[in-house]
Coordinates of C-alpha atoms and ligand atoms in Angstrom, one line a residue:
Chain A
M1 CA -32.6 24.6 -18.5
R2 CA -32.1 21.1 -19.7
E3 CA -33.5 18.4 -18.5
V4 CA -32.3 15.6 -18.0
H5 CA -34.3 11.9 -15.6
V6 CA -32.4 10.0 -12.8
S7 CA -32.9 7.4 -15.3
A8 CA -30.7 8.3 -17.3
I9 CA -27.8 8.7 -14.7
A10 CA -28.1 5.8 -13.1
D11 CA -27.8 3.7 -15.4
A12 CA -25.1 5.6 -17.3
V13 CA -23.6 4.8 -14.1
K14 CA -24.5 1.0 -14.4
K15 CA -22.7 0.6 -17.8
L16 CA -19.4 2.6 -16.5
C17 CA -19.2 0.3 -13.3
M18 CA -19.2 -2.7 -15.6
D19 CA -17.6 -1.6 -18.2
A20 CA -14.6 -0.3 -16.3
N21 CA -14.1 -2.8 -14.4
W22 CA -14.9 -5.7 -17.7
S23 CA -12.1 -3.5 -20.1
L24 CA -10.0 -1.7 -19.3
E25 CA -8.7 1.7 -21.4
P26 CA -6.9 2.4 -24.1
D27 CA -4.0 4.6 -21.7
M28 CA -3.4 1.7 -19.9
L29 CA -3.6 -1.5 -22.5
R30 CA -0.4 1.6 -24.1
A31 CA 1.2 2.1 -20.8
F32 CA 1.7 -1.8 -20.3
D33 CA 3.5 -2.0 -24.7
R34 CA 5.2 0.8 -23.2
A35 CA 7.1 -0.8 -20.6
L36 CA 7.3 -4.0 -21.9
G37 CA 9.8 -2.4 -24.8
T38 CA 12.2 -0.6 -21.6
E39 CA 11.4 -3.1 -18.7
R40 CA 15.5 -5.1 -18.3
S41 CA 13.8 -7.6 -15.2
A42 CA 12.9 -11.1 -17.0
A43 CA 10.9 -11.4 -14.3
G44 CA 9.0 -7.6 -14.6
K45 CA 8.9 -8.1 -17.9
Q46 CA 6.9 -12.3 -17.2
V47 CA 4.0 -10.3 -15.1
L48 CA 3.5 -7.5 -17.5
T49 CA 2.7 -10.1 -20.2
I50 CA -0.3 -11.8 -17.8
L51 CA -0.9 -8.6 -17.0
K52 CA -1.4 -7.7 -20.6
Q53 CA -3.5 -11.0 -20.9
N54 CA -5.3 -10.3 -17.7
A55 CA -7.0 -7.0 -19.5
E56 CA -7.4 -9.3 -22.6
M57 CA -9.3 -12.0 -20.4
A58 CA -12.0 -9.9 -18.2
R59 CA -13.0 -8.4 -21.1
T60 CA -13.7 -10.9 -23.6
R61 CA -15.3 -13.8 -21.5
R62 CA -16.4 -9.9 -19.3
I63 CA -14.6 -11.1 -15.9
P64 CA -13.2 -8.4 -13.6
Y65 CA -10.1 -7.6 -14.2
C66 CA -9.2 -7.8 -10.9
Q67 CA -11.3 -9.3 -7.9
D68 CA -10.8 -6.5 -6.3
T69 CA -13.6 -4.3 -8.1
G70 CA -12.4 -0.9 -5.7
M71 CA -15.0 1.7 -4.4
V72 CA -16.7 3.8 -6.5
I73 CA -15.2 7.4 -7.4
C74 CA -17.4 9.9 -8.9
F75 CA -17.1 13.3 -10.1
V76 CA -19.9 14.7 -11.4
E77 CA -19.4 18.2 -13.6
L78 CA -22.8 19.2 -13.8
G79 CA -23.9 22.1 -15.8
Q80 CA -25.7 24.5 -14.1
D81 CA -28.2 24.7 -17.0
V82 CA -28.7 21.3 -15.8
H83 CA -32.2 20.4 -13.9
V84 CA -32.4 17.2 -12.8
T85 CA -35.1 15.4 -12.8
G86 CA -37.3 12.5 -11.3
G87 CA -35.1 12.4 -8.2
A88 CA -32.4 13.1 -6.2
L89 CA -28.5 12.9 -8.5
Y90 CA -26.8 11.1 -5.7
D91 CA -29.9 8.0 -5.6
A92 CA -29.4 7.7 -9.1
I93 CA -25.7 7.3 -9.1
N94 CA -26.2 5.2 -6.4
E95 CA -29.0 3.7 -7.6
G96 CA -26.0 2.5 -11.0
V97 CA -23.6 1.8 -8.5
R98 CA -26.3 -0.9 -7.3
H99 CA -27.2 -2.3 -10.1
G100 CA -23.6 -2.8 -11.7
Y101 CA -22.3 -4.6 -9.4
Q102 CA -25.0 -6.7 -9.0
E103 CA -25.7 -7.2 -12.6
G104 CA -21.9 -7.4 -13.5
Y105 CA -21.2 -9.7 -11.4
L106 CA -18.5 -7.8 -9.4
R107 CA -17.7 -7.9 -5.8
A108 CA -19.6 -5.9 -2.9
S109 CA -16.5 -4.3 -1.2
I110 CA -18.6 -1.7 1.4
V111 CA -19.0 -2.1 4.8
R112 CA -22.1 0.5 6.0
S113 CA -20.3 1.5 8.7
P114 CA -15.9 2.0 9.7
F115 CA -16.1 0.9 12.7
D116 CA -19.2 -2.9 12.7
R117 CA -18.2 -3.7 9.8
V118 CA -20.8 -5.4 7.9
N119 CA -20.5 -5.5 4.0
T120 CA -23.7 -3.1 2.4
G121 CA -24.4 -5.6 -0.3
D122 CA -24.1 -4.2 -3.4
N123 CA -20.7 -1.6 -2.9
T124 CA -22.6 1.2 -2.6
P125 CA -22.6 3.8 -1.9
A126 CA -20.0 5.9 -3.9
V127 CA -17.6 9.1 -2.3
I128 CA -19.6 11.4 -5.1
H129 CA -17.2 14.7 -5.9
V130 CA -20.3 17.5 -7.7
D131 CA -18.3 20.6 -9.2
V132 CA -21.5 23.4 -10.7
V133 CA -19.3 24.5 -14.2
P134 CA -21.2 26.3 -16.8
G135 CA -23.5 25.0 -19.5
A136 CA -25.9 22.3 -20.3
T137 CA -24.5 18.8 -19.2
L138 CA -24.2 16.5 -17.3
K139 CA -19.8 14.9 -17.0
I140 CA -19.4 11.9 -14.2
M141 CA -16.7 10.9 -14.7
L142 CA -16.0 7.4 -12.4
M143 CA -13.3 4.7 -11.0
A144 CA -13.6 1.7 -9.4
K145 CA -10.7 2.4 -6.8
G146 CA -8.7 -0.8 -5.2
G147 CA -8.0 -0.8 -1.6
G148 CA -4.8 -2.5 -1.7
C149 CA -3.5 0.5 -3.0
E150 CA -5.7 3.1 -2.0
N151 CA -4.1 2.0 1.6
R152 CA -0.6 3.5 0.6
S153 CA -2.1 6.8 0.4
K154 CA -0.5 9.5 1.8
Y155 CA -0.8 13.6 2.5
T156 CA 1.6 15.7 4.4
M157 CA 1.8 19.4 5.8
L158 CA 4.8 20.1 4.3
T159 CA 6.4 24.1 5.4
P160 CA 7.3 26.2 2.2
A161 CA 10.4 26.1 3.1
A162 CA 10.6 22.8 2.6
G163 CA 9.5 24.1 -0.9
L164 CA 9.6 22.1 -4.1
P165 CA 12.8 19.4 -3.2
G166 CA 10.4 18.7 -0.2
V167 CA 7.6 17.9 -2.3
K168 CA 9.6 15.0 -4.1
D169 CA 11.0 13.6 -1.7
F170 CA 7.3 13.4 -0.5
V171 CA 6.4 11.7 -3.5
V172 CA 9.0 9.6 -3.9
E173 CA 8.9 8.6 -0.7
C174 CA 5.3 7.4 -1.1
V175 CA 5.9 4.8 -4.2
K176 CA 8.6 3.0 -1.9
T177 CA 6.7 2.5 1.0
A178 CA 3.4 2.0 -0.9
G179 CA 5.8 -1.5 -2.6
P180 CA 4.3 -4.4 -3.9
D181 CA 1.4 -4.2 -1.4
A182 CA 0.0 -1.7 -3.5
C183 CA 0.5 -3.5 -7.0
P184 CA 3.2 -1.7 -9.0
P185 CA 3.1 -0.3 -11.8
L186 CA 2.0 2.2 -9.8
I187 CA -0.1 5.5 -11.0
L188 CA 0.9 8.4 -8.5
G189 CA -1.9 11.4 -8.8
V190 CA -0.3 13.9 -6.2
G191 CA -2.6 17.2 -5.2
V192 CA -0.3 20.2 -4.2
G193 CA -1.7 22.8 -1.8
G194 CA -5.3 24.4 -1.1
T195 CA -6.1 22.4 2.0
F196 CA -6.2 19.7 3.6
E197 CA -8.9 18.0 2.1
K198 CA -8.0 19.7 -1.6
A199 CA -5.4 18.6 -2.3
A200 CA -6.5 15.3 -1.6
I201 CA -9.5 15.6 -3.9
L202 CA -7.0 17.2 -6.3
S203 CA -5.3 13.9 -5.5
K204 CA -7.7 12.0 -7.4
K205 CA -8.9 14.2 -9.6
A206 CA -5.5 14.1 -11.5
L207 CA -6.1 10.5 -12.3
F208 CA -8.7 11.3 -14.5
R209 CA -6.0 12.9 -17.0
E210 CA -5.3 9.9 -19.8
L211 CA -1.7 8.4 -18.7
G212 CA 1.2 9.1 -20.9
S213 CA -0.6 12.9 -22.1
P214 CA 1.7 15.4 -21.2
N215 CA 0.4 17.7 -18.2
P216 CA -1.3 21.0 -19.7
D217 CA 1.2 22.8 -17.4
S218 CA 4.4 23.3 -18.6
T219 CA 5.9 23.4 -15.2
L220 CA 4.0 19.9 -13.5
D221 CA 4.7 18.7 -16.6
A222 CA 8.9 19.0 -15.9
L223 CA 8.5 18.2 -12.3
E224 CA 6.4 15.0 -13.3
R225 CA 8.6 13.9 -15.9
E226 CA 12.0 13.9 -13.2
L227 CA 9.4 12.3 -10.5
L228 CA 9.1 9.4 -12.2
A229 CA 12.4 9.0 -13.5
R230 CA 13.0 8.8 -10.1
A231 CA 10.8 6.4 -8.7
N232 CA 11.1 4.1 -11.9
R233 CA 14.8 4.0 -10.7
L234 CA 13.8 2.8 -7.4
G235 CA 14.2 -0.7 -8.3
I236 CA 10.9 -2.0 -6.8
G237 CA 9.7 -3.0 -10.5
P238 CA 6.9 -5.0 -11.2
Q239 CA 4.9 -6.2 -8.5
G240 CA 8.1 -5.4 -6.4
Y241 CA 10.4 -8.4 -8.1
G242 CA 12.1 -5.9 -9.1
G243 CA 13.4 -4.3 -12.4
D244 CA 12.4 -0.7 -14.5
T245 CA 8.8 -0.5 -14.5
T246 CA 7.4 1.1 -10.4
S247 CA 5.5 3.7 -11.9
F248 CA 3.2 4.5 -15.2
G249 CA 3.1 7.5 -14.8
I250 CA 2.6 10.6 -11.8
H251 CA 0.0 13.1 -12.3
I252 CA 0.5 16.3 -10.9
L253 CA -2.7 19.0 -10.0
S254 CA -2.0 22.3 -7.9
Y255 CA -4.2 25.1 -6.0
P256 CA -3.2 28.4 -3.9
C257 CA -2.8 28.4 -0.8
H258 CA -2.4 30.0 2.7
I259 CA 1.0 31.6 3.1
T260 CA 2.4 29.0 6.2
S261 CA 1.2 26.0 4.1
L262 CA 2.4 23.9 1.3
P263 CA 0.0 20.7 1.6
V264 CA 0.8 17.3 -0.8
A265 CA -1.4 14.4 -0.8
V266 CA -0.2 12.1 -3.0
T267 CA -2.9 9.2 -4.3
I268 CA -1.5 5.8 -5.3
E269 CA -3.4 3.6 -8.0
C270 CA -2.4 0.0 -9.3
H271 CA -2.1 -1.2 -12.3
A272 CA -5.4 -1.6 -12.3
H273 CA -6.3 1.7 -12.6
R274 CA -10.3 1.6 -14.1
H275 CA -11.6 4.9 -15.1
K276 CA -14.0 5.7 -17.4
E277 CA -16.6 8.7 -18.2
V278 CA -19.4 9.7 -19.9
T279 CA -21.5 13.0 -21.0
L280 CA -24.8 13.2 -20.5
Chain B
M1 CA 8.6 -35.7 -1.8
S2 CA 5.7 -33.1 -2.8
V3 CA 8.0 -30.5 -5.0
S4 CA 9.0 -31.5 -8.5
T5 CA 10.5 -29.7 -11.1
G6 CA 9.3 -29.1 -14.3
A7 CA 11.3 -29.6 -17.9
D8 CA 10.6 -25.9 -17.7
G9 CA 12.4 -25.5 -14.6
I10 CA 9.1 -24.3 -12.3
K11 CA 8.5 -26.3 -9.2
D12 CA 4.9 -28.7 -9.2
V13 CA 3.6 -28.1 -6.3
V14 CA 1.1 -30.7 -4.2
T15 CA -0.4 -30.1 -1.1
P16 CA -0.2 -30.8 2.3
L17 CA 2.9 -29.7 2.4
S18 CA 6.0 -31.6 4.6
D19 CA 8.3 -29.7 5.9
A20 CA 11.2 -31.3 3.7
D21 CA 8.8 -30.6 1.3
V22 CA 8.6 -26.3 2.0
T23 CA 12.8 -27.4 2.8
S24 CA 13.4 -27.7 0.0
L25 CA 10.9 -23.7 -1.6
K26 CA 14.4 -21.6 -2.1
A27 CA 13.1 -17.5 -2.7
G28 CA 12.6 -17.3 -6.5
D29 CA 11.1 -20.5 -7.0
R30 CA 9.0 -20.3 -9.6
V31 CA 6.0 -22.8 -8.6
R32 CA 2.8 -24.3 -10.0
I33 CA 0.7 -25.3 -7.0
S34 CA -1.6 -28.0 -7.6
G35 CA -4.5 -30.0 -4.8
V36 CA -6.6 -28.2 -2.3
I37 CA -5.3 -24.8 -0.6
Y38 CA -8.3 -22.5 1.4
T39 CA -9.4 -18.6 1.4
A40 CA -9.2 -16.8 4.0
R41 CA -8.2 -12.6 4.7
D42 CA -9.3 -10.0 7.3
A43 CA -12.8 -11.5 8.4
A44 CA -12.2 -14.9 8.5
H45 CA -8.2 -14.7 9.8
G46 CA -10.6 -12.1 12.8
R47 CA -12.3 -15.3 13.8
L48 CA -10.2 -17.4 13.5
L49 CA -7.8 -16.4 16.5
P50 CA -10.4 -16.4 19.8
L51 CA -10.7 -20.5 18.3
I52 CA -6.8 -20.7 18.8
E53 CA -5.9 -18.4 22.0
K54 CA -9.0 -20.8 23.2
G55 CA -7.8 -23.2 21.6
E56 CA -10.9 -24.5 20.0
P57 CA -10.9 -26.4 17.1
L58 CA -10.8 -24.3 13.4
P59 CA -13.6 -25.0 11.1
I60 CA -10.4 -26.7 8.7
D61 CA -7.7 -28.1 9.9
V62 CA -4.3 -25.8 8.7
K63 CA -1.6 -28.9 9.0
G64 CA 0.3 -29.3 6.0
Q65 CA -2.2 -26.9 4.4
I66 CA -1.6 -23.3 2.2
I67 CA -3.5 -20.4 3.0
Y68 CA -4.5 -18.3 -0.4
Y69 CA -5.4 -14.2 1.0
T70 CA -8.3 -13.7 -1.9
G71 CA -11.8 -12.8 -2.1
P72 CA -13.0 -13.5 -4.9
S73 CA -15.8 -11.5 -7.5
P74 CA -18.7 -13.9 -8.2
A75 CA -18.9 -16.2 -10.2
R76 CA -21.1 -16.0 -13.3
P77 CA -24.1 -18.9 -13.8
G78 CA -21.8 -22.1 -15.4
S79 CA -18.0 -20.3 -14.1
V80 CA -16.2 -22.0 -11.1
I81 CA -15.6 -19.0 -9.6
G82 CA -14.7 -15.5 -10.4
S83 CA -11.7 -13.0 -10.4
V84 CA -9.4 -14.1 -7.9
G85 CA -6.6 -12.9 -7.6
P86 CA -4.4 -12.3 -3.5
T87 CA -4.5 -9.7 -1.1
T88 CA -2.2 -7.5 0.6
A89 CA -0.6 -10.0 3.2
S90 CA 0.7 -8.1 5.5
R91 CA -3.1 -7.4 7.1
M92 CA -2.7 -10.9 7.7
D93 CA 0.3 -10.5 9.8
K94 CA -0.8 -10.7 13.1
F95 CA -2.2 -13.8 12.5
T96 CA -0.1 -15.7 10.6
P97 CA 2.4 -17.2 13.5
A98 CA -0.1 -19.2 15.2
L99 CA -1.3 -20.7 12.2
L100 CA 2.1 -21.2 11.3
A101 CA 2.9 -22.6 14.7
L102 CA -0.5 -25.0 14.1
G103 CA 1.3 -26.9 11.3
L104 CA 0.0 -24.4 8.6
K105 CA 2.5 -24.4 6.2
G106 CA 2.2 -22.3 3.4
T107 CA 0.7 -18.4 2.7
I108 CA -0.2 -17.1 -0.8
G109 CA -0.7 -13.5 -1.1
K110 CA 1.2 -10.3 -2.3
G111 CA 3.8 -7.3 -0.7
Y112 CA 5.9 -7.5 1.9
R113 CA 5.5 -8.7 5.9
G114 CA 6.7 -8.3 8.8
Q115 CA 9.6 -9.4 10.5
P116 CA 7.3 -11.9 13.1
V117 CA 6.3 -14.0 10.5
K118 CA 9.4 -14.1 8.6
E119 CA 10.3 -15.1 12.2
A120 CA 7.9 -17.5 12.3
L121 CA 8.3 -18.9 8.8
R122 CA 11.8 -19.9 9.4
Q123 CA 11.1 -21.4 12.8
H124 CA 7.8 -23.2 11.9
T125 CA 9.0 -24.4 8.2
G126 CA 6.4 -22.0 6.1
V127 CA 6.8 -20.2 3.0
Y128 CA 5.3 -17.1 1.7
F129 CA 4.1 -17.1 -1.8
G130 CA 3.1 -14.3 -4.2
A131 CA 0.7 -14.8 -7.2
I132 CA 0.0 -11.4 -8.8
G133 CA -1.5 -9.0 -7.5
G134 CA -4.3 -7.8 -10.1
A135 CA -4.2 -10.8 -12.3
G136 CA -7.5 -12.5 -10.8
A137 CA -9.1 -13.3 -14.6
V138 CA -5.9 -15.0 -15.7
L139 CA -5.6 -16.8 -11.6
S140 CA -9.6 -18.4 -12.1
E141 CA -8.4 -20.7 -15.1
F142 CA -6.5 -22.5 -12.6
V143 CA -9.4 -23.4 -9.9
K144 CA -10.9 -25.7 -10.3
S145 CA -14.2 -25.8 -7.7
A146 CA -14.6 -23.6 -4.7
T147 CA -17.3 -24.8 -2.3
V148 CA -17.8 -22.1 1.1
V149 CA -16.8 -24.5 4.3
A150 CA -16.6 -21.3 6.9
Y151 CA -18.7 -17.9 7.8
E152 CA -20.4 -18.4 4.4
D153 CA -22.9 -15.1 6.5
L154 CA -19.0 -13.3 5.4
G155 CA -19.6 -13.4 1.4
T156 CA -15.9 -12.8 -0.7
E157 CA -14.0 -13.6 3.0
A158 CA -15.6 -16.6 3.6
I159 CA -13.0 -19.5 3.8
R160 CA -13.3 -21.6 0.6
R161 CA -12.3 -24.6 0.0
L162 CA -10.5 -24.4 -3.5
E163 CA -9.3 -27.5 -5.5
V164 CA -6.4 -26.1 -8.2
D165 CA -4.1 -27.7 -10.5
G166 CA -1.5 -25.4 -12.0
F167 CA -1.8 -22.1 -10.2
P168 CA 1.0 -20.3 -11.1
A169 CA 3.2 -18.2 -7.9
I170 CA 6.5 -17.3 -7.3
V171 CA 8.4 -18.2 -3.4
L172 CA 8.9 -14.5 -1.8
Y173 CA 10.1 -15.7 1.4
D174 CA 11.4 -18.8 3.0
C175 CA 12.0 -20.3 5.4
H176 CA 15.5 -20.1 5.5
G177 CA 15.3 -15.7 5.4
G178 CA 15.4 -15.5 2.0
D179 CA 13.2 -13.0 0.8
L180 CA 12.8 -12.6 -3.0
Y181 CA 12.0 -8.5 -3.1
Q182 CA 15.1 -7.6 -1.6
D183 CA 17.4 -10.1 -4.0
G184 CA 15.3 -8.7 -6.5
Q185 CA 15.3 -4.9 -5.6
K186 CA 18.6 -4.6 -5.4
V187 CA 19.6 -6.0 -8.8
Y188 CA 17.6 -3.0 -10.1
A189 CA 17.7 0.5 -7.5
R190 CA 19.8 2.7 -9.6
E191 CA 19.5 5.0 -6.7
D192 CA 17.9 5.3 -3.2
G193 CA 15.3 7.7 -4.4
Ligands
SF4_1 S1 -4.1 -3.0 -5.7 FE1 -5.6 -3.0 -7.5 S2 -4.5 -4.4 -8.5 FE2 -4.0 -5.4 -6.6 S3 -5.6 -6.4 -5.4 FE3 -6.6 -3.7 -4.9 S4 -7.1 -3.3 -7.2 FE4 -6.9 -4.9 -7.5

């Protein structure tokens, strides 16, 4: 049994929150450069250039890339030979969020109840998913998820007869309805199969794969490429001003499902794709 | 006139705006906005609407003004403001026609708006500007001062008076029915899905 103290978890989460909001990951910066090489629209190119400047300014001045510093989503892979000591895992994560957002000058965007809508003031609580896995390490994958794009995420339960064509049309439709509200260029996380909630969780988890990397499943990889090409033929473009770069990438995860079901969940993510991970 | 065209083709817009100013702006025009603008988003609009319905005075005089839909991140010590990009405008659609009827001339946000807003822009001679969503760090450079003028308890959602200098935006919807999204996207659409 390896012991990991809660203070190490809180410190790690605090740092991930600040870093994620100040410094876009290299996969995002490469995506801007790739798009600048292919985008035909002058307005689209200008948006991409400004977004690159924005990333640079955020990193050097340690101010958030976007003022919507998001709701924190954590996927934790907890090795079954790890013993968390000194307190509760979930409390430690929220403690990290609290300090990260307050000390990092990040916006508090969470209300304590969807009904009375009183701001919690420190961006807690996070949405936390824990998977128990073999081993003696604790991995935290953290995302600061913006609201504008999240609000355009969608779920549908297709019939098995709707099949692959139905899945494809639904994903492309999601890009269309997201439009400029979700701050394109977009990244799509798609979860296919499982159940209602499983598909939704997969759609979030899919976003953690490095942008531009192939899907390890060759069938899904081909599907991702086809859907990305279709999304980018819609003409929406950066910010919806018209152009070729509507999406930077579409990431798909799938899971076995019931003979009656074909669940499809699509998480819409914007160009402020703030994701970081750490292994303790 | 508080709209003039610079040597670079970008229109300089200085608040407050008159009907003639708004009429001269066309969808697709790039603009630099200078002067005073006000921030307000969901919660502040939620408080303004009952006042409008009862005919009571608002905490800000919206006549000729521009409302920027944003909730800035906190300023670091020594800075004027934190990151300050636009939020999705359609969430404010419910409130915008009433504010335009009171003389509001412009809004700044991102994303499509509903037909009633488009009609109100025509009827009351208003304009909808777009700022780049997610470019909050860059946009903070154009804000010279920020003061909370109402609803301080709402935190980031309070109404702030911003003094801006050359704030970059683009005309998304003009008062003549022009729509940059429609015009821009049809040029690049290669297939209907
Ligand atoms: S959708 Fe993303 S980039 Fe746009 S305002 Fe929200 S978090 Fe920022």
